[in-house]
CSV table of C-alpha atoms and ligand atoms in Angstrom, one decimal:
chain,number,residue,atom,x,y,z
A,112,MET,CA,-0.1,0.0,0.3
A,113,SER,CA,1.7,3.3,-1.2
A,114,GLY,CA,1.5,6.3,0.9
A,115,ASP,CA,-0.2,7.8,-1.7
A,116,THR,CA,-3.7,5.9,-1.8
A,117,LEU,CA,-3.8,6.4,2.2
A,118,TRP,CA,-3.1,10.6,1.9
A,119,GLN,CA,-6.0,10.5,-0.8
A,120,ARG,CA,-8.4,8.3,1.2
A,121,LEU,CA,-8.1,10.6,4.2
A,122,ARG,CA,-8.7,13.6,2.0
A,123,GLY,CA,-11.4,12.4,0.6
A,124,TRP,CA,-12.8,11.7,3.5
A,125,LEU,CA,-12.0,14.7,5.5
A,126,VAL,CA,-13.4,16.6,2.5
A,127,LYS,CA,-16.8,14.8,2.2
A,128,PRO,CA,-17.4,12.9,5.5
A,129,ASP,CA,-20.0,9.7,4.9
A,130,ALA,CA,-23.1,11.2,4.4
A,131,GLN,CA,-25.2,7.6,5.4
A,132,ASP,CA,-22.4,7.3,8.7
A,133,ALA,CA,-23.8,10.8,9.7
A,134,ALA,CA,-27.1,10.1,9.0
A,135,THR,CA,-26.7,6.6,11.5
A,136,ALA,CA,-24.9,8.2,14.3
A,137,PRO,CA,-26.0,11.8,14.4
A,138,ALA,CA,-24.8,12.9,17.5
A,139,ALA,CA,-21.5,11.3,17.7
A,140,ALA,CA,-20.7,12.3,13.8
A,141,PRO,CA,-18.7,15.6,14.5
A,142,VAL,CA,-16.3,13.7,17.5
A,143,ALA,CA,-16.0,11.2,15.2
A,144,GLU,CA,-15.1,13.4,12.5
A,145,ARG,CA,-12.9,15.6,14.4
A,146,ALA,CA,-11.1,13.3,16.2
A,147,GLN,CA,-10.5,12.0,12.5
A,148,ALA,CA,-9.7,15.5,11.1
A,149,ARG,CA,-6.9,15.6,14.3
A,150,MET,CA,-6.0,12.1,13.5
A,151,ALA,CA,-5.6,13.1,9.9
A,152,ASP,CA,-3.8,16.6,10.2
A,153,SER,CA,-1.1,15.0,12.6
A,154,LEU,CA,-0.3,12.7,9.8
A,155,ARG,CA,-0.6,14.0,7.0
A,156,ARG,CA,2.4,16.4,8.6
A,157,LEU,CA,4.6,14.2,9.2
A,158,LEU,CA,3.8,12.5,5.8
A,159,ASP,CA,4.3,15.6,3.5
A,160,ASP,CA,7.3,16.4,5.6
A,161,PRO,CA,9.7,16.6,1.9
A,162,GLY,CA,12.1,16.6,4.2
A,163,ILE,CA,11.2,12.6,5.1
A,164,PRO,CA,14.1,10.3,3.6
A,165,PRO,CA,11.9,7.0,1.2
A,166,ALA,CA,13.7,4.9,2.8
A,167,ILE,CA,11.8,6.1,5.7
A,168,ARG,CA,8.8,6.3,4.5
A,169,ALA,CA,9.5,2.4,2.9
A,170,GLU,CA,9.7,1.7,6.9
A,171,LEU,CA,7.2,3.1,8.6
A,172,ALA,CA,5.0,1.3,5.8
A,173,SER,CA,3.5,-0.9,8.4
A,174,ASP,CA,2.1,1.7,10.7
A,175,PHE,CA,0.8,3.5,7.7
A,176,GLY,CA,-1.4,0.3,7.2
A,177,ARG,CA,-2.5,-0.2,10.8
A,178,ILE,CA,-4.2,3.5,10.9
A,179,GLU,CA,-5.5,2.7,7.1
A,180,ASN,CA,-7.2,-0.5,9.1
A,181,MET,CA,-7.8,2.1,11.8
A,182,LEU,CA,-9.8,4.6,9.2
A,183,GLU,CA,-11.4,2.2,7.9
A,184,ARG,CA,-13.1,0.1,11.0
A,185,LEU,CA,-13.7,3.7,12.3
A,186,GLN,CA,-15.7,4.9,8.7
A,187,ARG,CA,-17.3,1.5,8.8
A,188,GLY,CA,-18.4,2.0,12.6
A,189,GLU,CA,-17.8,-0.9,14.3
A,190,LEU,CA,-17.0,-1.5,17.7
A,191,HIS,CA,-13.9,-4.0,18.8
A,192,VAL,CA,-14.4,-5.4,21.8
A,193,ALA,CA,-11.5,-7.6,23.9
A,194,VAL,CA,-11.8,-10.5,26.1
A,195,PHE,CA,-9.0,-10.6,28.5
A,196,GLY,CA,-8.5,-11.9,31.9
A,197,ARG,CA,-6.9,-14.8,33.6
A,198,VAL,CA,-5.9,-18.2,32.6
A,199,SER,CA,-9.3,-20.1,32.8
A,200,ALA,CA,-12.1,-17.7,33.8
A,201,GLY,CA,-13.8,-18.3,30.8
A,202,LYS,CA,-12.8,-15.9,27.8
A,203,SER,CA,-12.9,-17.4,25.0
A,204,ALA,CA,-16.2,-19.8,26.1
A,205,LEU,CA,-17.4,-15.6,26.9
A,206,GLY,CA,-16.4,-14.5,23.6
A,207,ASN,CA,-18.1,-18.0,21.9
A,208,ALA,CA,-21.4,-17.0,23.6
A,209,LEU,CA,-21.4,-13.6,22.7
A,210,LEU,CA,-21.1,-14.4,19.0
A,211,GLY,CA,-23.4,-17.3,19.7
A,212,ARG,CA,-21.2,-19.8,18.2
A,213,GLU,CA,-17.7,-21.8,18.4
A,214,ALA,CA,-15.8,-19.3,17.0
A,215,PHE,CA,-12.7,-19.3,19.7
A,216,ALA,CA,-11.3,-22.6,21.2
A,217,VAL,CA,-12.6,-23.4,25.2
A,218,GLY,CA,-10.8,-26.1,26.8
A,219,VAL,CA,-10.6,-27.4,30.3
A,220,LEU,CA,-6.5,-26.7,29.7
A,221,HIS,CA,-4.4,-23.9,31.2
A,222,GLY,CA,-3.2,-21.4,28.1
A,223,THR,CA,-5.7,-22.9,25.4
A,224,THR,CA,-5.9,-19.2,23.8
A,225,THR,CA,-2.5,-18.6,23.2
A,226,GLN,CA,-2.5,-16.1,20.4
A,227,ALA,CA,-5.6,-12.8,19.7
A,228,GLU,CA,-7.8,-14.6,17.6
A,229,GLN,CA,-10.5,-12.4,16.6
A,230,ALA,CA,-13.6,-13.2,15.2
A,231,ALA,CA,-16.6,-11.1,14.3
A,232,LEU,CA,-19.3,-11.2,15.6
A,233,ASP,CA,-22.3,-12.2,14.0
A,234,GLU,CA,-25.6,-11.4,15.6
A,235,ALA,CA,-25.1,-8.0,16.4
A,236,ARG,CA,-23.8,-6.8,12.6
A,237,GLU,CA,-25.1,-4.0,12.2
A,238,ALA,CA,-24.1,-2.4,15.6
A,239,GLY,CA,-20.6,-3.8,13.9
A,240,LEU,CA,-18.7,-5.5,16.8
A,241,VAL,CA,-16.2,-7.1,16.2
A,242,LEU,CA,-14.8,-9.4,19.5
A,243,ILE,CA,-10.8,-10.3,20.3
A,244,ASP,CA,-10.5,-13.3,22.7
A,245,THR,CA,-6.2,-13.1,24.3
A,246,PRO,CA,-4.3,-15.5,26.3
A,247,GLY,CA,-4.8,-15.4,29.6
A,248,ILE,CA,-2.2,-13.4,31.8
A,249,ASN,CA,-1.5,-15.4,34.6
A,250,GLU,CA,1.4,-17.0,33.3
A,251,LEU,CA,3.0,-13.8,32.6
A,252,ASP,CA,5.1,-11.1,34.8
A,253,GLY,CA,4.1,-8.1,35.3
A,254,GLU,CA,5.8,-6.3,32.5
A,255,ALA,CA,4.8,-9.2,29.8
A,256,ARG,CA,0.9,-8.6,31.2
A,257,GLU,CA,1.2,-4.9,31.0
A,258,ARG,CA,2.5,-5.4,26.8
A,259,LEU,CA,-0.6,-7.7,26.5
A,260,ALA,CA,-3.4,-5.5,27.8
A,261,PHE,CA,-1.4,-2.2,26.2
A,262,GLU,CA,-1.6,-4.3,23.3
A,263,VAL,CA,-5.1,-5.1,23.2
A,264,ALA,CA,-5.9,-1.9,24.7
A,265,GLU,CA,-4.3,-0.5,21.4
A,266,VAL,CA,-7.0,-2.5,18.9
A,267,SER,CA,-9.7,-2.6,20.8
A,268,ASP,CA,-12.4,0.3,22.0
A,269,LEU,CA,-13.6,-1.2,24.9
A,270,VAL,CA,-12.3,-4.9,27.6
A,271,ILE,CA,-14.2,-7.1,28.6
A,272,PHE,CA,-12.5,-8.0,31.8
A,273,VAL,CA,-13.4,-11.9,32.6
A,274,ALA,CA,-13.2,-13.5,36.4
A,275,ASP,CA,-14.6,-16.5,38.0
A,276,GLY,CA,-14.5,-15.2,41.6
A,277,ASP,CA,-13.0,-12.4,43.7
A,278,LEU,CA,-10.3,-10.8,42.0
A,279,THR,CA,-6.4,-11.5,42.5
A,280,ARG,CA,-3.6,-9.1,43.4
A,281,ASP,CA,-2.9,-9.6,39.7
A,282,GLU,CA,-5.9,-9.1,38.3
A,283,LEU,CA,-6.7,-5.9,39.8
A,284,ASP,CA,-2.8,-4.8,38.7
A,285,ALA,CA,-3.6,-5.6,35.3
A,286,LEU,CA,-7.5,-3.8,35.7
A,287,LYS,CA,-5.6,-1.0,37.0
A,288,THR,CA,-3.5,-1.6,33.3
A,289,LEU,CA,-6.6,-1.3,31.1
A,290,ALA,CA,-8.2,1.9,33.1
A,291,ALA,CA,-5.6,3.5,32.5
A,292,THR,CA,-5.3,2.9,28.7
A,293,GLN,CA,-8.2,5.0,29.0
A,294,ARG,CA,-9.9,1.9,27.7
A,295,PRO,CA,-14.5,1.3,28.8
A,296,LEU,CA,-14.2,-1.6,31.1
A,297,LEU,CA,-17.1,-4.4,31.5
A,298,LEU,CA,-16.4,-6.6,34.1
A,299,ALA,CA,-17.8,-9.8,34.2
A,300,LEU,CA,-18.0,-11.7,37.0
A,301,ASN,CA,-18.7,-15.1,35.4
A,302,LYS,CA,-19.4,-19.2,35.7
A,303,ALA,CA,-22.3,-17.8,37.7
A,304,ASP,CA,-23.9,-20.9,37.5
A,305,ARG,CA,-21.6,-22.6,40.7
A,306,TYR,CA,-22.8,-19.8,42.5
A,307,ALA,CA,-26.1,-20.0,44.6
A,308,PRO,CA,-27.8,-16.3,43.5
A,309,ALA,CA,-27.3,-15.0,47.1
A,310,GLU,CA,-23.4,-16.1,46.5
A,311,ARG,CA,-23.2,-15.1,43.3
A,312,ASP,CA,-25.0,-10.9,44.3
A,313,ALA,CA,-22.2,-10.8,47.4
A,314,LEU,CA,-19.4,-12.0,45.0
A,315,LEU,CA,-20.6,-8.6,42.2
A,316,ALA,CA,-20.9,-6.2,45.5
A,317,GLN,CA,-17.1,-7.7,46.6
A,318,LEU,CA,-15.9,-7.3,43.0
A,319,ARG,CA,-17.8,-3.8,42.7
A,320,GLU,CA,-16.3,-2.6,45.6
A,321,ARG,CA,-12.6,-3.9,44.4
A,322,ALA,CA,-13.6,-2.2,41.4
A,323,HIS,CA,-14.5,0.6,42.4
A,324,GLY,CA,-12.9,3.8,40.3
A,325,LEU,CA,-12.1,1.4,37.3
A,326,VAL,CA,-15.4,0.3,36.5
A,327,ARG,CA,-18.6,2.0,37.0
A,328,ASP,CA,-21.3,0.3,39.0
A,329,ASP,CA,-23.4,-1.0,36.2
A,330,ASP,CA,-20.6,-2.5,34.6
A,331,VAL,CA,-20.0,-5.0,36.5
A,332,VAL,CA,-22.2,-8.5,35.5
A,333,SER,CA,-22.2,-11.6,36.1
A,334,ALA,CA,-22.1,-14.3,33.6
A,335,ALA,CA,-22.4,-17.9,32.9
A,336,ALA,CA,-21.0,-18.7,29.0
A,337,ARG,CA,-20.4,-22.0,29.3
A,338,PRO,CA,-22.6,-23.6,32.2
A,339,THR,CA,-21.6,-27.1,33.3
A,340,PRO,CA,-24.9,-29.1,32.0
A,341,GLN,CA,-26.9,-30.4,34.7
A,342,ARG,CA,-27.7,-33.7,35.6
A,343,ARG,CA,-31.0,-35.2,36.1
A,344,MET,CA,-31.6,-38.9,37.3
A,345,GLU,CA,-35.0,-39.9,35.4
A,346,THR,CA,-36.7,-43.8,34.9
A,347,ASP,CA,-37.5,-45.1,31.6
A,348,GLU,CA,-40.7,-46.9,31.0
A,349,HIS,CA,-39.4,-50.0,32.6
A,350,GLY,CA,-38.5,-48.9,36.0
A,351,ARG,CA,-34.6,-48.2,35.2
A,352,GLU,CA,-33.5,-45.6,36.0
A,353,HIS,CA,-30.2,-43.3,33.8
A,354,LEU,CA,-28.5,-40.5,34.6
A,355,ARG,CA,-29.0,-37.8,32.2
A,356,GLU,CA,-27.2,-34.8,31.1
A,357,LEU,CA,-28.8,-31.5,30.1
A,358,PRO,CA,-27.0,-28.7,28.5
A,359,ALA,CA,-27.6,-25.5,30.0
A,360,PRO,CA,-27.9,-22.6,27.8
A,361,PRO,CA,-24.8,-19.7,28.3
A,362,ASP,CA,-26.2,-16.8,30.2
A,363,VAL,CA,-24.6,-13.4,29.0
A,364,ALA,CA,-27.9,-11.8,28.9
A,365,ALA,CA,-26.9,-8.6,30.8
A,366,LEU,CA,-23.1,-8.4,29.5
A,367,ARG,CA,-24.8,-8.4,26.3
A,368,GLU,CA,-27.4,-5.8,27.1
A,369,ARG,CA,-24.7,-3.5,28.7
A,370,LEU,CA,-22.3,-3.9,25.6
A,371,LEU,CA,-25.1,-3.4,23.1
A,372,ALA,CA,-25.8,-0.3,25.0
A,373,ILE,CA,-22.6,1.3,24.8
A,374,ALA,CA,-21.8,-0.2,21.3
A,375,ARG,CA,-25.4,2.0,19.7
A,376,ARG,CA,-25.1,4.7,21.8
A,377,GLU,CA,-21.0,5.5,22.1
A,378,GLY,CA,-19.9,2.8,19.2
A,379,LYS,CA,-18.9,5.5,16.9
A,380,THR,CA,-17.1,8.5,19.1
A,381,LEU,CA,-15.6,5.7,21.1
A,382,SER,CA,-13.7,4.3,17.9
A,383,ALA,CA,-13.2,7.2,16.7
A,384,LEU,CA,-11.5,8.4,20.1
A,385,ASN,CA,-9.3,5.6,20.3
A,386,ALA,CA,-8.2,5.9,16.9
A,387,GLY,CA,-6.8,9.5,18.2
A,388,LEU,CA,-5.1,7.9,21.0
A,389,TYR,CA,-3.7,5.8,19.4
A,390,ALA,CA,-2.4,8.0,16.4
A,391,SER,CA,-1.0,10.5,18.4
A,392,ARG,CA,1.0,8.1,20.0
A,393,LEU,CA,1.7,6.9,16.3
A,394,THR,CA,3.0,9.8,15.9
A,395,ASP,CA,5.2,10.1,18.9
A,396,GLN,CA,6.7,7.1,17.8
A,397,VAL,CA,7.4,8.2,13.4
A,398,SER,CA,8.5,11.5,14.3
A,399,GLU,CA,11.1,9.7,17.0
A,400,ARG,CA,11.8,7.5,14.3
A,401,ILE,CA,12.4,9.5,11.4
A,402,ALA,CA,14.6,11.5,13.8
A,403,GLU,CA,16.4,8.6,14.4
A,404,SER,CA,16.9,7.8,11.1
A,405,ARG,CA,18.1,11.2,10.9
A,406,ARG,CA,20.4,10.8,13.0
A,407,ARG,CA,22.6,7.8,11.7
A,408,LEU,CA,22.2,9.1,8.1
A,409,ALA,CA,24.0,12.8,9.8
A,410,ASP,CA,26.0,10.2,11.6
A,411,LYS,CA,27.2,8.4,7.9
A,412,LEU,CA,27.7,11.5,6.4
A,413,ILE,CA,30.1,13.0,8.8
A,414,ARG,CA,31.9,10.5,9.0
A,415,ASN,CA,32.6,9.9,5.0
A,416,TYR,CA,33.8,13.5,5.0
A,417,CYS,CA,35.6,13.4,8.0
A,418,LEU,CA,37.4,10.2,6.4
A,419,ALA,CA,37.3,12.0,2.8
A,420,LYS,CA,38.7,15.3,4.5
A,421,GLY,CA,40.9,13.5,6.3
A,422,VAL,CA,42.9,11.3,3.9
A,423,ALA,CA,43.2,15.0,1.6
A,424,VAL,CA,45.2,16.6,3.7
A,425,ALA,CA,46.9,13.5,5.1
A,426,LEU,CA,48.1,13.3,1.3
A,427,ASN,CA,48.5,17.2,0.7
A,428,PRO,CA,49.7,18.9,3.7
A,429,ILE,CA,48.7,22.1,4.7
A,430,PRO,CA,49.7,24.3,7.9
A,431,VAL,CA,47.3,24.1,10.9
A,432,ALA,CA,46.3,27.4,11.6
A,433,ASP,CA,44.5,26.7,8.0
A,434,LEU,CA,42.3,24.2,8.6
A,435,LEU,CA,39.2,25.9,9.4
A,436,ALA,CA,39.6,27.9,6.8
A,437,ALA,CA,39.7,25.1,3.5
A,438,ALA,CA,36.0,25.0,4.3
A,439,GLY,CA,34.8,24.2,1.1
A,440,MET,CA,34.2,20.1,1.8
A,441,ASP,CA,32.8,21.6,5.3
A,442,ALA,CA,30.4,23.5,2.8
A,443,ALA,CA,29.8,20.4,1.0
A,444,MET,CA,29.2,18.4,4.1
A,445,VAL,CA,26.6,20.7,5.5
A,446,LEU,CA,24.5,21.2,2.3
A,447,GLN,CA,24.5,17.6,2.6
A,448,LEU,CA,23.0,17.4,6.2
A,449,SER,CA,20.7,20.1,5.7
A,450,ARG,CA,19.1,17.8,2.8
A,451,VAL,CA,19.2,15.2,5.7
A,452,TYR,CA,17.5,17.1,8.0
A,453,GLY,CA,15.0,18.5,5.7
A,454,LEU,CA,15.9,21.8,6.2
A,455,PRO,CA,17.5,22.4,2.6
A,456,LEU,CA,20.1,25.1,2.7
A,457,THR,CA,21.4,26.9,-0.2
A,458,ARG,CA,25.2,26.9,-1.0
A,459,ALA,CA,25.9,30.4,0.1
A,460,GLU,CA,23.8,29.9,3.3
A,461,SER,CA,26.0,26.7,3.9
A,462,GLY,CA,28.8,28.1,3.4
A,463,LYS,CA,28.1,30.7,5.9
A,464,LEU,CA,26.9,28.5,8.4
A,465,VAL,CA,30.7,26.4,8.2
A,466,ALA,CA,32.2,30.7,8.6
A,467,VAL,CA,29.9,31.2,11.9
A,468,ILE,CA,30.8,27.7,13.1
A,469,SER,CA,34.6,28.2,11.8
A,470,ALA,CA,34.9,31.5,13.4
A,471,GLN,CA,33.6,30.2,17.0
A,472,LEU,CA,36.0,27.8,17.0
A,473,ALA,CA,39.0,29.7,16.3
A,474,ALA,CA,38.1,32.2,18.7
A,475,LEU,CA,37.3,29.0,21.3
A,476,MET,CA,40.3,27.0,20.7
A,477,GLY,CA,42.9,30.0,19.8
A,478,ALA,CA,46.2,29.1,20.8
A,479,VAL,CA,45.3,25.4,21.4
A,480,TRP,CA,44.2,24.7,18.4
A,481,GLY,CA,47.7,25.0,17.1
A,482,MET,CA,50.7,23.2,19.5
A,483,GLN,CA,48.5,21.4,21.5
A,484,LEU,CA,46.1,20.0,19.2
A,485,VAL,CA,49.2,18.6,17.1
A,486,ALA,CA,50.6,17.4,20.4
A,487,SER,CA,47.7,15.2,20.8
A,488,ALA,CA,47.2,13.8,17.8
A,489,LEU,CA,50.8,12.9,18.2
A,490,LYS,CA,49.8,11.3,20.9
A,491,GLY,CA,51.1,7.4,21.9
A,492,VAL,CA,52.9,7.7,18.4
A,493,SER,CA,56.6,6.2,19.2
A,494,ALA,CA,59.4,8.3,18.2
A,495,GLY,CA,61.3,8.4,15.0
A,496,LEU,CA,58.1,9.6,13.6
A,497,SER,CA,57.6,8.2,10.0
A,498,VAL,CA,56.2,11.5,7.2
A,499,LEU,CA,53.3,9.1,7.3
A,500,VAL,CA,52.9,9.6,10.8
A,501,THR,CA,53.1,13.0,10.9
A,502,ALA,CA,50.5,12.9,7.8
A,503,ALA,CA,48.5,10.8,9.5
A,504,ALA,CA,47.8,13.1,12.8
A,505,GLN,CA,47.5,16.1,10.7
A,506,GLY,CA,44.8,14.3,8.4
A,507,ALA,CA,43.5,13.7,11.8
A,508,LEU,CA,43.2,16.9,13.0
A,509,ALA,CA,41.1,17.8,9.5
A,510,TRP,CA,38.9,15.2,10.5
A,511,TYR,CA,38.4,16.6,14.4
A,512,ALA,CA,37.4,19.8,12.6
A,513,THR,CA,35.4,18.8,10.3
A,514,VAL,CA,33.2,16.4,13.1
A,515,LEU,CA,33.4,19.3,15.0
A,516,ILE,CA,31.5,21.5,11.8
A,517,GLY,CA,29.6,18.4,11.3
A,518,ARG,CA,27.8,18.3,14.5
A,519,ALA,CA,27.6,21.9,15.4
A,520,ALA,CA,25.3,22.0,12.4
A,521,GLU,CA,23.6,19.8,13.2
A,522,ARG,CA,22.5,21.1,16.3
A,523,TYR,CA,21.6,23.9,14.9
A,524,LEU,CA,19.3,22.6,12.1
A,525,VAL,CA,17.7,20.2,14.7
A,526,ALA,CA,16.4,23.2,16.8
A,527,GLY,CA,14.9,24.8,12.9
A,528,LYS,CA,17.9,26.0,11.7
A,529,SER,CA,18.5,28.3,15.3
A,530,TRP,CA,21.2,28.6,17.7
A,531,GLY,CA,18.6,28.4,20.6
A,532,GLU,CA,18.9,31.4,23.1
A,533,LEU,CA,22.7,31.5,24.6
A,534,GLY,CA,23.6,32.0,21.1
A,535,ALA,CA,26.3,29.6,18.5
A,536,LYS,CA,29.6,30.7,20.7
A,537,ARG,CA,27.5,28.0,24.0
A,538,ALA,CA,26.0,25.6,20.9
A,539,VAL,CA,29.7,25.6,19.9
A,540,ALA,CA,31.8,25.4,23.0
A,541,ASP,CA,29.1,23.0,24.1
A,542,ILE,CA,29.7,20.2,20.7
A,543,VAL,CA,33.8,20.9,22.1
A,544,ALA,CA,33.0,20.3,25.5
A,545,GLY,CA,30.8,17.4,24.4
A,546,LEU,CA,33.2,14.9,22.3
A,547,ASP,CA,36.2,13.3,23.6
A,548,ARG,CA,39.0,14.9,21.9
A,549,ASP,CA,41.6,12.5,21.9
A,550,SER,CA,39.4,9.3,20.9
A,551,ILE,CA,38.5,11.1,18.0
A,552,LEU,CA,42.0,12.0,16.9
A,553,ARG,CA,43.3,8.5,17.6
A,554,GLU,CA,40.5,6.7,15.9
A,555,ALA,CA,41.4,9.1,12.7
A,556,ARG,CA,44.9,8.8,13.0
A,557,GLU,CA,44.8,5.1,13.3
A,558,GLU,CA,41.8,5.3,9.9
A,559,ILE,CA,43.7,7.8,7.7
A,560,LEU,CA,46.7,5.6,8.5
A,561,ARG,CA,44.7,2.2,7.2
A,562,ARG,CA,44.1,4.1,4.5
A,563,LEU,CA,47.0,4.9,3.7
A,564,LYS,CA,48.7,2.3,4.2
A,565,SER,CA,46.5,0.9,1.1
A,566,ARG,CA,46.8,3.2,-1.6
B,1380,GTP,N1,-19.4,-24.1,34.9
B,1380,GTP,C1,-19.1,-22.9,34.0
B,1380,GTP,N2,-18.2,-23.5,33.4
B,1380,GTP,C2,-16.8,-23.0,32.1
B,1380,GTP,C3,-17.6,-21.2,32.5
B,1380,GTP,N3,-17.8,-20.6,31.0
B,1380,GTP,C4,-16.4,-21.6,31.1
B,1380,GTP,N4,-16.0,-22.7,31.2
B,1380,GTP,C5,-15.2,-23.6,31.4
B,1380,GTP,O1,-13.9,-23.2,31.9
B,1380,GTP,C6,-13.0,-23.8,31.6
B,1380,GTP,C7,-11.8,-22.8,30.9
B,1380,GTP,O2,-12.8,-22.0,29.6
B,1380,GTP,P1,-12.5,-21.1,28.7
B,1380,GTP,O3,-13.4,-20.7,27.6
B,1380,GTP,O4,-11.0,-21.8,27.6
B,1380,GTP,O5,-11.2,-20.1,29.0
B,1380,GTP,P2,-10.2,-18.8,29.2
B,1380,GTP,O6,-10.5,-17.9,29.8
B,1380,GTP,O7,-10.2,-19.1,27.5
B,1380,GTP,O8,-8.8,-20.0,29.1
B,1380,GTP,P3,-7.6,-19.6,28.0
B,1380,GTP,O9,-7.6,-19.7,27.0
B,1380,GTP,O10,-6.8,-21.7,28.7
B,1380,GTP,O11,-7.0,-18.6,29.3
B,1380,GTP,C8,-13.8,-24.7,30.3
B,1380,GTP,O12,-13.2,-25.9,31.3
B,1380,GTP,C9,-15.4,-24.3,30.6
B,1380,GTP,O13,-15.6,-24.6,30.3
B,1380,GTP,C10,-18.9,-21.3,33.0
B,1380,GTP,O14,-19.8,-20.2,32.4
B,1380,GTP,N5,-19.2,-22.3,34.2
B,1381,MG,MG1,-9.1,-19.1,25.6
């Protein structure tokens, strides 16, 4: 799927919102459209950024795919409901009971459901309910449980937390994590057939108390997804007694009612808001990924220029004082850096930027830039300096100067072509202080020597 397709769609939806949806959900539509518009907006800004290299666009294709799915879902007005809880609480059975068919595997074994499965909720097709089954949480450590909760929350609009008795500490923790994702929660006390009515009511009251502040009282309901068949002694016409099993139908009426009420009333809004939440999180991730990949590209670029300049200077040594003046190559590097950061500079501008940085460096280093640096560059080199080694040391200085100029230019670009409040002097001083000069010189010298020897 290409970014273009996504954008054509997004723009299409923004310009003419689905008339049918607006008619069926009049109250929710404006909220949904606003959320859609917000999401589309922030994503468009990201995607339309001419500074995003094609490689990053390709890397993000799957994220955009997810958003596309989410928007499609939003358009259809589907409500995604996840079933969450402890192993064997009856999550899959509950999903099946809500669906009215055996969509999910139910088992006496612990851990029957090991991967999130998905099936459409046939009976509520008009309301567009989609059910998501999940693996049990108690085999997981706290961190993995949290991850699963967030994963589930990400793909669902509403979560049914299934318990089959009072909540354990882990269950309560998981419930809190889910509540923090801002998904509406229903708490279902499953296997209600195992309790006498009074016992069941006492348990429900207890659950309401425990979940206070996380789940609304109305949204704590009992259910019997797969009641144990009733056994009854029957006598046949010959007077013989038989034990007969009477299958008991599932009872998820209260749960279904809450679910459908929420779906009807808020389905569209919930989906839109959740998509909006997801999109803003994704936008952050995407920005971070872009920043990271720009950093990577910039690192490579600066290094290539350092090497080229270092080798050039080593082959054709120039006085140390002239290093900063030999700025043509540095200007070319800054020009490329500005493209990496999506803020292209003209040739003249990048030349000027290099001049500004060099002036700061010269002022900052003064005398240091002379002898002391040469001493540093030669540090550790044994006596009897060969011409090659001296050349490499000079090249290393050129390398170091280019690193400083590259990093300073990078900082200026990342801040949106600005030196910030404290100005160029302070920014360049920070860069110089933040880099380990001796190890850069050592690495440069070794690298340049290697190149010189292999010529
Ligand atoms: N008595 C009774 N048993 C139930 C009920 N619902 C489910 N069970 C039983 O509980 C066991 C576990 O049911 P599942 O639906 O597989 O539970 P799960 O939560 O999906 O379990 P995992 O996928 O293993 O995490 C099965 O033996 C079901 O028959 C119920 O309402 N009443
Ligand atoms: Mg299961």
